[in-house]
Short mmCIF file of C-alpha atoms in Angstrom, two decimals:
data_model
loop_
_atom_site.label_atom_id
_atom_site.label_comp_id
_atom_site.label_asym_id
_atom_site.label_seq_id
_atom_site.Cartn_x
_atom_site.Cartn_y
_atom_site.Cartn_z
CA MET A 65 16.16 16.77 -23.76
CA ARG A 66 15.65 14.54 -26.78
CA ARG A 67 12.76 14.81 -29.19
CA ILE A 68 9.45 13.10 -28.36
CA GLN A 69 8.78 10.04 -30.52
CA ARG A 70 5.51 8.45 -31.52
CA ASP A 71 4.69 5.15 -33.18
CA ILE A 72 4.17 5.28 -36.93
CA CYS A 73 1.03 3.14 -36.56
CA HIS A 74 -0.82 6.20 -35.18
CA ALA A 75 -0.40 8.41 -38.26
CA GLU A 76 -4.01 7.99 -39.40
CA LEU A 77 -5.45 8.61 -35.92
CA ILE A 78 -3.26 11.69 -35.43
CA THR A 79 -4.40 13.14 -38.74
CA ARG A 80 -8.02 12.30 -37.94
CA VAL A 81 -8.14 14.20 -34.64
CA THR A 82 -5.78 17.09 -35.46
CA SER A 83 -6.78 18.07 -39.00
CA GLY A 84 -9.70 19.66 -40.77
CA ASP A 85 -12.71 21.61 -39.57
CA THR A 86 -13.66 19.02 -36.98
CA ALA A 87 -10.21 18.68 -35.38
CA ILE A 88 -10.42 17.91 -31.68
CA PHE A 89 -6.84 19.01 -31.02
CA LYS A 90 -5.21 21.98 -32.67
CA HIS A 91 -1.69 20.58 -32.23
CA ILE A 92 -0.21 17.10 -32.09
CA TRP A 93 1.53 17.88 -28.79
CA GLN A 94 -1.91 18.47 -27.23
CA LEU A 95 -3.06 15.05 -28.40
CA LEU A 96 0.09 13.44 -27.03
CA LEU A 97 -0.44 15.09 -23.64
CA PHE A 98 -4.03 13.88 -23.57
CA ALA A 99 -3.00 10.38 -24.64
CA ALA A 100 -0.25 10.23 -21.99
CA ALA A 101 -2.71 11.34 -19.29
CA LEU A 102 -5.10 8.65 -20.53
CA GLY A 103 -2.30 6.11 -20.37
CA VAL A 104 -1.52 7.12 -16.78
CA LYS A 105 -5.22 7.01 -15.84
CA GLU A 106 -5.61 3.55 -17.35
CA ASP A 107 -2.30 2.46 -15.77
CA GLY A 108 -1.00 1.49 -19.18
CA LYS A 109 2.31 1.77 -20.96
CA ARG A 110 3.17 0.43 -24.36
CA PRO A 111 6.64 0.54 -25.93
CA ILE A 112 6.94 2.17 -29.33
CA ASN A 113 7.47 -0.50 -31.98
CA THR A 114 8.38 1.66 -34.96
CA ALA A 115 9.19 5.27 -34.18
CA ASP A 116 8.13 7.83 -36.74
CA THR A 117 11.51 9.56 -36.41
CA GLY A 118 10.85 12.13 -39.10
CA LYS A 119 7.95 13.44 -37.05
CA ALA A 120 9.52 13.53 -33.60
CA ILE A 121 8.61 16.67 -31.66
CA ASP A 122 11.08 18.92 -29.88
CA ASP A 123 10.05 19.26 -26.23
CA LYS A 124 10.08 23.06 -26.64
CA VAL A 125 6.94 22.70 -28.81
CA PHE A 126 4.99 21.47 -25.77
CA SER A 127 3.85 24.90 -24.68
CA ALA A 128 1.42 23.77 -22.00
CA PRO A 129 2.10 25.31 -18.61
CA GLY A 130 3.46 22.63 -16.37
CA TRP A 131 4.59 20.34 -19.21
CA LYS A 132 7.86 19.47 -17.49
CA GLY A 133 6.05 19.09 -14.17
CA PHE A 134 3.73 16.58 -15.84
CA LEU A 135 6.77 14.51 -16.88
CA TYR A 136 8.15 14.57 -13.35
CA LEU A 137 4.78 13.74 -11.82
CA ILE A 138 4.34 10.68 -14.06
CA ARG A 139 7.77 9.39 -13.06
CA ILE A 140 7.38 10.11 -9.34
CA VAL A 141 3.98 8.37 -9.22
CA GLU A 142 5.36 5.40 -11.11
CA THR A 143 8.60 4.94 -9.19
CA LYS A 144 7.42 6.25 -5.80
CA ASN A 145 10.72 8.15 -5.45
CA SER A 146 12.21 11.46 -6.54
CA GLU A 147 15.27 10.21 -8.42
CA CYS A 148 13.88 11.80 -11.61
CA LEU A 149 14.56 15.23 -10.14
CA LYS A 150 18.30 14.67 -10.50
CA ASN A 151 19.75 16.63 -13.35
CA SER A 152 21.17 13.86 -15.49
CA GLU A 153 20.81 12.65 -19.07
CA GLU A 154 19.81 9.21 -17.79
CA GLU A 155 16.92 10.61 -15.74
CA GLU A 156 15.79 12.85 -18.62
CA GLU A 157 15.74 9.81 -20.91
CA LYS A 158 13.57 7.92 -18.42
CA LEU A 159 11.16 10.89 -18.20
CA ILE A 160 10.73 11.02 -21.97
CA LYS A 161 10.50 7.24 -22.37
CA ASP A 162 7.75 7.02 -19.72
CA PHE A 163 5.83 9.84 -21.39
CA GLU A 164 6.15 8.22 -24.83
CA GLU A 165 5.02 4.80 -23.56
CA HIS A 166 2.01 6.22 -21.71
CA ALA A 167 1.11 8.31 -24.77
CA ASN A 168 1.51 5.27 -27.02
CA PHE A 169 -0.86 3.28 -24.79
CA GLY A 170 -3.30 6.20 -24.78
CA LEU A 171 -3.20 6.48 -28.58
CA HIS A 172 -3.90 2.74 -28.94
CA PHE A 173 -6.77 3.14 -26.45
CA LEU A 174 -8.19 6.08 -28.43
CA LYS A 175 -7.85 4.20 -31.71
CA GLU A 176 -10.01 1.40 -30.31
CA LYS A 177 -12.56 3.86 -28.88
CA LEU A 178 -12.87 5.69 -32.20
CA LYS A 179 -12.82 2.62 -34.42
CA PHE A 180 -16.57 2.42 -35.02
CA VAL A 181 -17.77 5.97 -34.35
CA SER A 182 -18.52 8.77 -36.76
CA ASP A 183 -18.51 11.66 -34.30
CA ASP A 184 -15.10 11.86 -32.64
CA LEU A 185 -15.94 14.93 -30.55
CA THR A 186 -18.99 13.31 -28.95
CA THR A 187 -16.90 10.25 -28.10
CA PHE A 188 -14.24 12.42 -26.44
CA ILE A 189 -16.88 14.32 -24.49
CA GLU A 190 -18.47 11.06 -23.34
CA MET A 191 -15.06 9.76 -22.22
CA LEU A 192 -14.52 12.90 -20.16
CA MET A 193 -18.03 12.86 -18.72
CA ILE A 194 -17.69 9.28 -17.49
CA GLU A 195 -15.03 10.57 -15.13
CA ASN A 196 -17.55 12.84 -13.45
CA GLU A 197 -20.19 10.18 -12.76
CA GLY A 198 -20.75 9.71 -9.07
CA ILE A 199 -19.03 12.95 -8.15
CA GLU A 200 -21.33 15.18 -6.19
CA GLU A 201 -21.74 18.77 -7.30
CA PRO A 202 -20.34 21.11 -4.65
CA GLN A 203 -22.99 22.70 -2.49
CA LEU A 204 -21.79 26.28 -2.60
CA GLU A 205 -24.59 27.57 -0.41
CA ARG A 206 -23.13 25.53 2.48
CA ILE A 207 -19.86 27.41 2.34
#
C-alpha cells in the first residue's frame, strides 16, 4: 500500500494540534484519522492540490486497531458495493485516495473551525459534544 499523502497547506494546522504541551493529538496519523472521520461525517471530500511528499506517512504507522477496516468501511459506504475487498493495486489505490480526500476535507474544516479560537482543546470538545445533543442517556435501571 502506498504512503498516505497530505496537502502542504495544512502544515501549520498539523503543527498546531500535534506539537507542544497543549497538543490535541500525539501523532499526525491520529489527526488524519480524526480528519477523515470528520470528512465522512460531513459528507465531504477534497482532492489534494499540492502533496507534501516529503512528509507522506507509511500506512504501517497507523497503529489504530481497525485502521484497514476504517478504509474499507469508507469505501463500502461511498460506493455501496464491496469491490474494494478485492485484493488489487487498483482497489488499494482507491482506498487510500478516498481516505486522503476525506482527511483533506476534514483538515480544511478544522482549519476554519480553529481560525479565530485560542483554545483548540475546548473547540474540539465542543465539536464532539454537539454530536451528543438530543441523544437520550440510557436508562440502565430499566434493563
